[in-house]
Amino acid sequence: MRRELLSLLVCPGCEGSFELQVDRADGAEILEGALACQPCRSIFRITRGIPRILPDTLNQGKDATSDAFGYEWSHYSELADTDKKEFLGWMSPLTPSDFEDRVVLDAGCGKGRHSLLSAQFGARTVVGIDLSVAVEAAYRNTRHLDNVHIVQADILNLPFKRPFDLVYSVGVVHHLPSPADGFSSLVKHVKPGGRISVWV
Ligand SMILES: C[S@@+](CC[C@H](N)C(=O)[O-])C[C@H]1O[C@@H](n2cnc3c(N)ncnc32)[C@H](O)[C@@H]1O
Ligand SMILES: [Zn+2]
């Protein structure tokens, strides 16, 4: 994680701001450390470069879904040439110009293939979140880009206020125990006048 991400993050429990503790860094990249919420005193670890901002308890259904996908992504983490065409099909009627200079959330980012494309389309900042170990692949695939941040987090307990011009989610919401709750949660993080695109 890089320090710039801090300005977007809040505690998912109380919306308090975090104090960053750095235990180990590689240049601007914070590899090990913690995010400490001042108001409620929750502490979330940063391990292997990824902030892990997960609620204490996750229900069974969510665990099973993210575990299954996490297995898949950590074993099949290559990116394919066909990803761009496929992504644009799923995002239609949005086009690459709708990403330009935008602050973007990729909700349920898997191995980060669309976070990477969003950056290539000119997004100012991209945040990819995923509940599962897929974040390890997403981090590997995007670490070279200063404006892409990967966070292990839950769509239903997002650690942000409303910083996003564009929120999208591809192939995720229909797997949640309550797709409606997932959609409502995502909408709450879109800036007034911003856009949301959900493919199911
Ligand atoms: C079919 S994959 C799609 C991944 C990515 N959007 C793509 O198209 O490459 C679904 C992803 O949703 C993630 N996921 C499932 N439940 C989630 C939740 N509650 N919060 C965040 N991510 C979740 C899974 O871990 C998995 O990586
Ligand atoms: Zn808090």
GROMACS .gro file of C-alpha atoms and ligand atoms in nm:
model
  228
    1MET     CA    1   0.000   0.000   0.000
    2ARG     CA    2   0.110   0.354  -0.065
    3ARG     CA    3   0.051   0.648   0.164
    4GLU     CA    4  -0.181   0.824  -0.087
    5LEU     CA    5  -0.446   0.557  -0.025
    6LEU     CA    6  -0.489   0.681   0.333
    7SER     CA    7  -0.687   0.988   0.223
    8LEU     CA    8  -0.957   0.758   0.076
    9LEU     CA    9  -0.987   0.517   0.367
   10VAL     CA   10  -1.209   0.525   0.675
   11CYS     CA   11  -1.279   0.266   0.942
   12PRO     CA   12  -1.564   0.041   0.819
   13GLY     CA   13  -1.698   0.021   1.177
   14CYS     CA   14  -1.718   0.388   1.278
   15GLU     CA   15  -1.601   0.591   0.974
   16GLY     CA   16  -1.315   0.727   1.183
   17SER     CA   17  -0.988   0.812   1.013
   18PHE     CA   18  -0.685   0.586   1.037
   19GLU     CA   19  -0.342   0.648   1.174
   20LEU     CA   20  -0.081   0.466   0.965
   21GLN     CA   21   0.192   0.262   1.131
   22VAL     CA   22   0.477   0.151   0.904
   23ASP     CA   23   0.679  -0.154   1.014
   24ARG     CA   24   0.850  -0.234   0.682
   25ALA     CA   25   0.860  -0.047   0.352
   26ASP     CA   26   1.023  -0.077   0.012
   27GLY     CA   27   1.053   0.281  -0.113
   28ALA     CA   28   0.702   0.428  -0.122
   29GLU     CA   29   0.546   0.083  -0.084
   30ILE     CA   30   0.439  -0.004   0.272
   31LEU     CA   31   0.476  -0.380   0.301
   32GLU     CA   32   0.400  -0.442   0.668
   33GLY     CA   33   0.224  -0.220   0.917
   34ALA     CA   34  -0.116  -0.131   1.054
   35LEU     CA   35  -0.408   0.108   1.022
   36ALA     CA   36  -0.532   0.215   1.363
   37CYS     CA   37  -0.873   0.376   1.401
   38GLN     CA   38  -0.850   0.656   1.656
   39PRO     CA   39  -1.221   0.677   1.759
   40CYS     CA   40  -1.302   0.303   1.801
   41ARG     CA   41  -0.947   0.168   1.845
   42SER     CA   42  -0.986  -0.104   1.581
   43ILE     CA   43  -0.661  -0.213   1.423
   44PHE     CA   44  -0.629  -0.356   1.071
   45ARG     CA   45  -0.302  -0.510   0.955
   46ILE     CA   46  -0.112  -0.436   0.636
   47THR     CA   47   0.057  -0.759   0.528
   48ARG     CA   48   0.256  -0.831   0.211
   49GLY     CA   49   0.170  -0.476   0.094
   50ILE     CA   50  -0.208  -0.518   0.125
   51PRO     CA   51  -0.428  -0.354   0.390
   52ARG     CA   52  -0.664  -0.618   0.532
   53ILE     CA   53  -0.973  -0.419   0.632
   54LEU     CA   54  -1.212  -0.703   0.707
   55PRO     CA   55  -1.492  -0.716   0.964
   56ASP     CA   56  -1.436  -0.952   1.257
   57THR     CA   57  -1.707  -1.192   1.148
   58LEU     CA   58  -1.805  -1.293   0.798
   59ASN     CA   59  -2.105  -1.513   0.749
   60GLN     CA   60  -2.072  -1.865   0.610
   61GLY     CA   61  -2.215  -1.790   0.265
   62LYS     CA   62  -1.973  -1.507   0.197
   63ASP     CA   63  -1.679  -1.713   0.318
   64ALA     CA   64  -1.761  -2.003   0.090
   65THR     CA   65  -1.800  -1.779  -0.215
   66SER     CA   66  -1.481  -1.585  -0.164
   67ASP     CA   67  -1.282  -1.897  -0.071
   68ALA     CA   68  -1.387  -2.070  -0.393
   69PHE     CA   69  -1.298  -1.769  -0.610
   70GLY     CA   70  -0.983  -1.704  -0.413
   71TYR     CA   71  -0.861  -2.054  -0.491
   72GLU     CA   72  -0.932  -2.005  -0.858
   73TRP     CA   73  -0.755  -1.666  -0.879
   74SER     CA   74  -0.448  -1.762  -0.686
   75HIS     CA   75  -0.399  -2.059  -0.919
   76TYR     CA   76  -0.492  -1.886  -1.247
   77SER     CA   77  -0.355  -1.536  -1.212
   78GLU     CA   78  -0.234  -1.464  -1.567
   79LEU     CA   79  -0.390  -1.177  -1.759
   80ALA     CA   80  -0.532  -1.239  -2.108
   81ASP     CA   81  -0.534  -1.027  -2.424
   82THR     CA   82  -0.909  -1.078  -2.455
   83ASP     CA   83  -0.975  -0.906  -2.119
   84LYS     CA   84  -1.001  -0.554  -2.268
   85LYS     CA   85  -1.269  -0.636  -2.526
   86GLU     CA   86  -1.464  -0.839  -2.273
   87PHE     CA   87  -1.443  -0.563  -2.009
   88LEU     CA   88  -1.563  -0.296  -2.251
   89GLY     CA   89  -1.856  -0.521  -2.343
   90TRP     CA   90  -1.950  -0.553  -1.978
   91MET     CA   91  -1.907  -0.179  -1.911
   92SER     CA   92  -2.105  -0.067  -2.218
   93PRO     CA   93  -2.242   0.199  -2.270
   94LEU     CA   94  -1.943   0.337  -2.076
   95THR     CA   95  -1.626   0.372  -2.285
   96PRO     CA   96  -1.258   0.427  -2.196
   97SER     CA   97  -1.313   0.805  -2.195
   98ASP     CA   98  -1.550   0.763  -1.898
   99PHE     CA   99  -1.249   0.651  -1.690
  100GLU     CA  100  -1.028   0.950  -1.774
  101ASP     CA  101  -0.913   1.140  -1.465
  102ARG     CA  102  -1.176   0.959  -1.251
  103VAL     CA  103  -1.140   0.805  -0.905
  104VAL     CA  104  -1.260   0.448  -0.962
  105LEU     CA  105  -1.359   0.152  -0.742
  106ASP     CA  106  -1.332  -0.204  -0.881
  107ALA     CA  107  -1.554  -0.394  -0.635
  108GLY     CA  108  -1.465  -0.764  -0.623
  109CYS     CA  109  -1.154  -0.711  -0.837
  110GLY     CA  110  -1.038  -1.076  -0.844
  111LYS     CA  111  -0.686  -1.089  -0.990
  112GLY     CA  112  -0.701  -0.715  -1.078
  113ARG     CA  113  -0.737  -0.745  -1.456
  114HIS     CA  114  -0.998  -0.466  -1.475
  115SER     CA  115  -0.815  -0.245  -1.222
  116LEU     CA  116  -0.519  -0.260  -1.458
  117LEU     CA  117  -0.734  -0.173  -1.762
  118SER     CA  118  -0.900   0.116  -1.573
  119ALA     CA  119  -0.554   0.264  -1.515
  120GLN     CA  120  -0.469   0.213  -1.883
  121PHE     CA  121  -0.791   0.400  -1.973
  122GLY     CA  122  -0.658   0.702  -1.783
  123ALA     CA  123  -0.824   0.678  -1.441
  124ARG     CA  124  -0.659   0.912  -1.192
  125THR     CA  125  -0.684   0.660  -0.907
  126VAL     CA  126  -0.810   0.301  -0.904
  127VAL     CA  127  -0.893   0.106  -0.590
  128GLY     CA  128  -0.950  -0.270  -0.632
  129ILE     CA  129  -1.108  -0.449  -0.338
  130ASP     CA  130  -1.175  -0.818  -0.292
  131LEU     CA  131  -1.272  -1.034   0.003
  132SER     CA  132  -1.058  -1.331  -0.088
  133VAL     CA  133  -0.692  -1.423  -0.132
  134ALA     CA  134  -0.736  -1.313  -0.494
  135VAL     CA  135  -0.598  -0.980  -0.366
  136GLU     CA  136  -0.250  -1.139  -0.363
  137ALA     CA  137  -0.273  -1.187  -0.743
  138ALA     CA  138  -0.432  -0.842  -0.792
  139TYR     CA  139  -0.149  -0.682  -0.596
  140ARG     CA  140   0.114  -0.869  -0.800
  141ASN     CA  141  -0.052  -0.767  -1.126
  142THR     CA  142  -0.080  -0.394  -1.041
  143ARG     CA  143   0.206  -0.317  -0.804
  144HIS     CA  144   0.404  -0.144  -1.080
  145LEU     CA  145   0.133   0.125  -1.109
  146ASP     CA  146   0.148   0.412  -0.856
  147ASN     CA  147  -0.220   0.498  -0.896
  148VAL     CA  148  -0.367   0.148  -0.840
  149HIS     CA  149  -0.433   0.037  -0.483
  150ILE     CA  150  -0.547  -0.309  -0.372
  151VAL     CA  151  -0.735  -0.361  -0.044
  152GLN     CA  152  -0.874  -0.681   0.107
  153ALA     CA  153  -1.224  -0.572   0.204
  154ASP     CA  154  -1.591  -0.673   0.193
  155ILE     CA  155  -1.843  -0.508  -0.041
  156LEU     CA  156  -2.088  -0.499   0.249
  157ASN     CA  157  -1.843  -0.323   0.485
  158LEU     CA  158  -1.646  -0.091   0.261
  159PRO     CA  159  -1.373   0.120   0.425
  160PHE     CA  160  -1.450   0.440   0.231
  161LYS     CA  161  -1.682   0.739   0.247
  162ARG     CA  162  -1.798   0.859  -0.097
  163PRO     CA  163  -1.479   0.930  -0.284
  164PHE     CA  164  -1.559   0.753  -0.613
  165ASP     CA  165  -1.658   0.910  -0.947
  166LEU     CA  166  -1.713   0.561  -1.087
  167VAL     CA  167  -1.790   0.236  -0.907
  168TYR     CA  168  -1.808  -0.085  -1.106
  169SER     CA  169  -1.844  -0.450  -1.021
  170VAL     CA  170  -1.814  -0.732  -1.272
  171GLY     CA  171  -1.949  -1.079  -1.196
  172VAL     CA  172  -1.971  -1.039  -0.820
  173VAL     CA  173  -2.300  -0.903  -0.685
  174HIS     CA  174  -2.513  -1.204  -0.785
  175HIS     CA  175  -2.285  -1.428  -0.576
  176LEU     CA  176  -2.351  -1.234  -0.255
  177PRO     CA  177  -2.596  -1.372   0.003
  178SER     CA  178  -2.807  -1.059  -0.068
  179PRO     CA  179  -2.733  -0.899  -0.408
  180ALA     CA  180  -2.966  -0.609  -0.317
  181ASP     CA  181  -2.762  -0.530  -0.004
  182GLY     CA  182  -2.444  -0.545  -0.211
  183PHE     CA  183  -2.582  -0.304  -0.469
  184SER     CA  184  -2.705  -0.061  -0.199
  185SER     CA  185  -2.365  -0.067  -0.033
  186LEU     CA  186  -2.187   0.013  -0.360
  187VAL     CA  187  -2.424   0.301  -0.442
  188LYS     CA  188  -2.344   0.465  -0.106
  189HIS     CA  189  -1.981   0.510  -0.212
  190VAL     CA  190  -2.049   0.691  -0.539
  191LYS     CA  191  -2.003   1.068  -0.532
  192PRO     CA  192  -2.315   1.271  -0.606
  193GLY     CA  193  -2.332   1.291  -0.987
  194GLY     CA  194  -2.100   0.991  -1.023
  195ARG     CA  195  -2.173   0.660  -1.196
  196ILE     CA  196  -2.214   0.296  -1.107
  197SER     CA  197  -2.196  -0.004  -1.340
  198VAL     CA  198  -2.282  -0.352  -1.215
  199TRP     CA  199  -2.262  -0.658  -1.441
  200VAL     CA  200  -2.443  -0.970  -1.328
  201LIG     C1  201  -1.637  -1.412  -1.065
  201LIG     S1  202  -1.514  -1.329  -0.966
  201LIG     C2  203  -1.499  -1.176  -1.061
  201LIG     C3  204  -1.368  -1.105  -1.037
  201LIG     C4  205  -1.342  -0.980  -1.125
  201LIG     N1  206  -1.445  -0.881  -1.112
  201LIG     C5  207  -1.322  -1.019  -1.270
  201LIG     O1  208  -1.418  -1.010  -1.348
  201LIG     O2  209  -1.211  -1.062  -1.305
  201LIG     C6  210  -1.598  -1.277  -0.818
  201LIG     C7  211  -1.507  -1.209  -0.715
  201LIG     O3  212  -1.587  -1.153  -0.612
  201LIG     C8  213  -1.519  -1.167  -0.489
  201LIG     N2  214  -1.616  -1.153  -0.379
  201LIG     C9  215  -1.712  -1.239  -0.340
  201LIG     N3  216  -1.781  -1.188  -0.236
  201LIG    C10  217  -1.725  -1.067  -0.208
  201LIG    C11  218  -1.752  -0.966  -0.110
  201LIG     N4  219  -1.848  -0.979  -0.019
  201LIG     N5  220  -1.675  -0.855  -0.109
  201LIG    C12  221  -1.573  -0.840  -0.201
  201LIG     N6  222  -1.545  -0.932  -0.294
  201LIG    C13  223  -1.620  -1.045  -0.299
  201LIG    C14  224  -1.457  -1.305  -0.500
  201LIG     O4  225  -1.353  -1.322  -0.407
  201LIG    C15  226  -1.410  -1.305  -0.645
  201LIG     O5  227  -1.277  -1.257  -0.659
  202ZN      ZN  228  -1.333   0.282   1.396
   0.00000   0.00000   0.00000
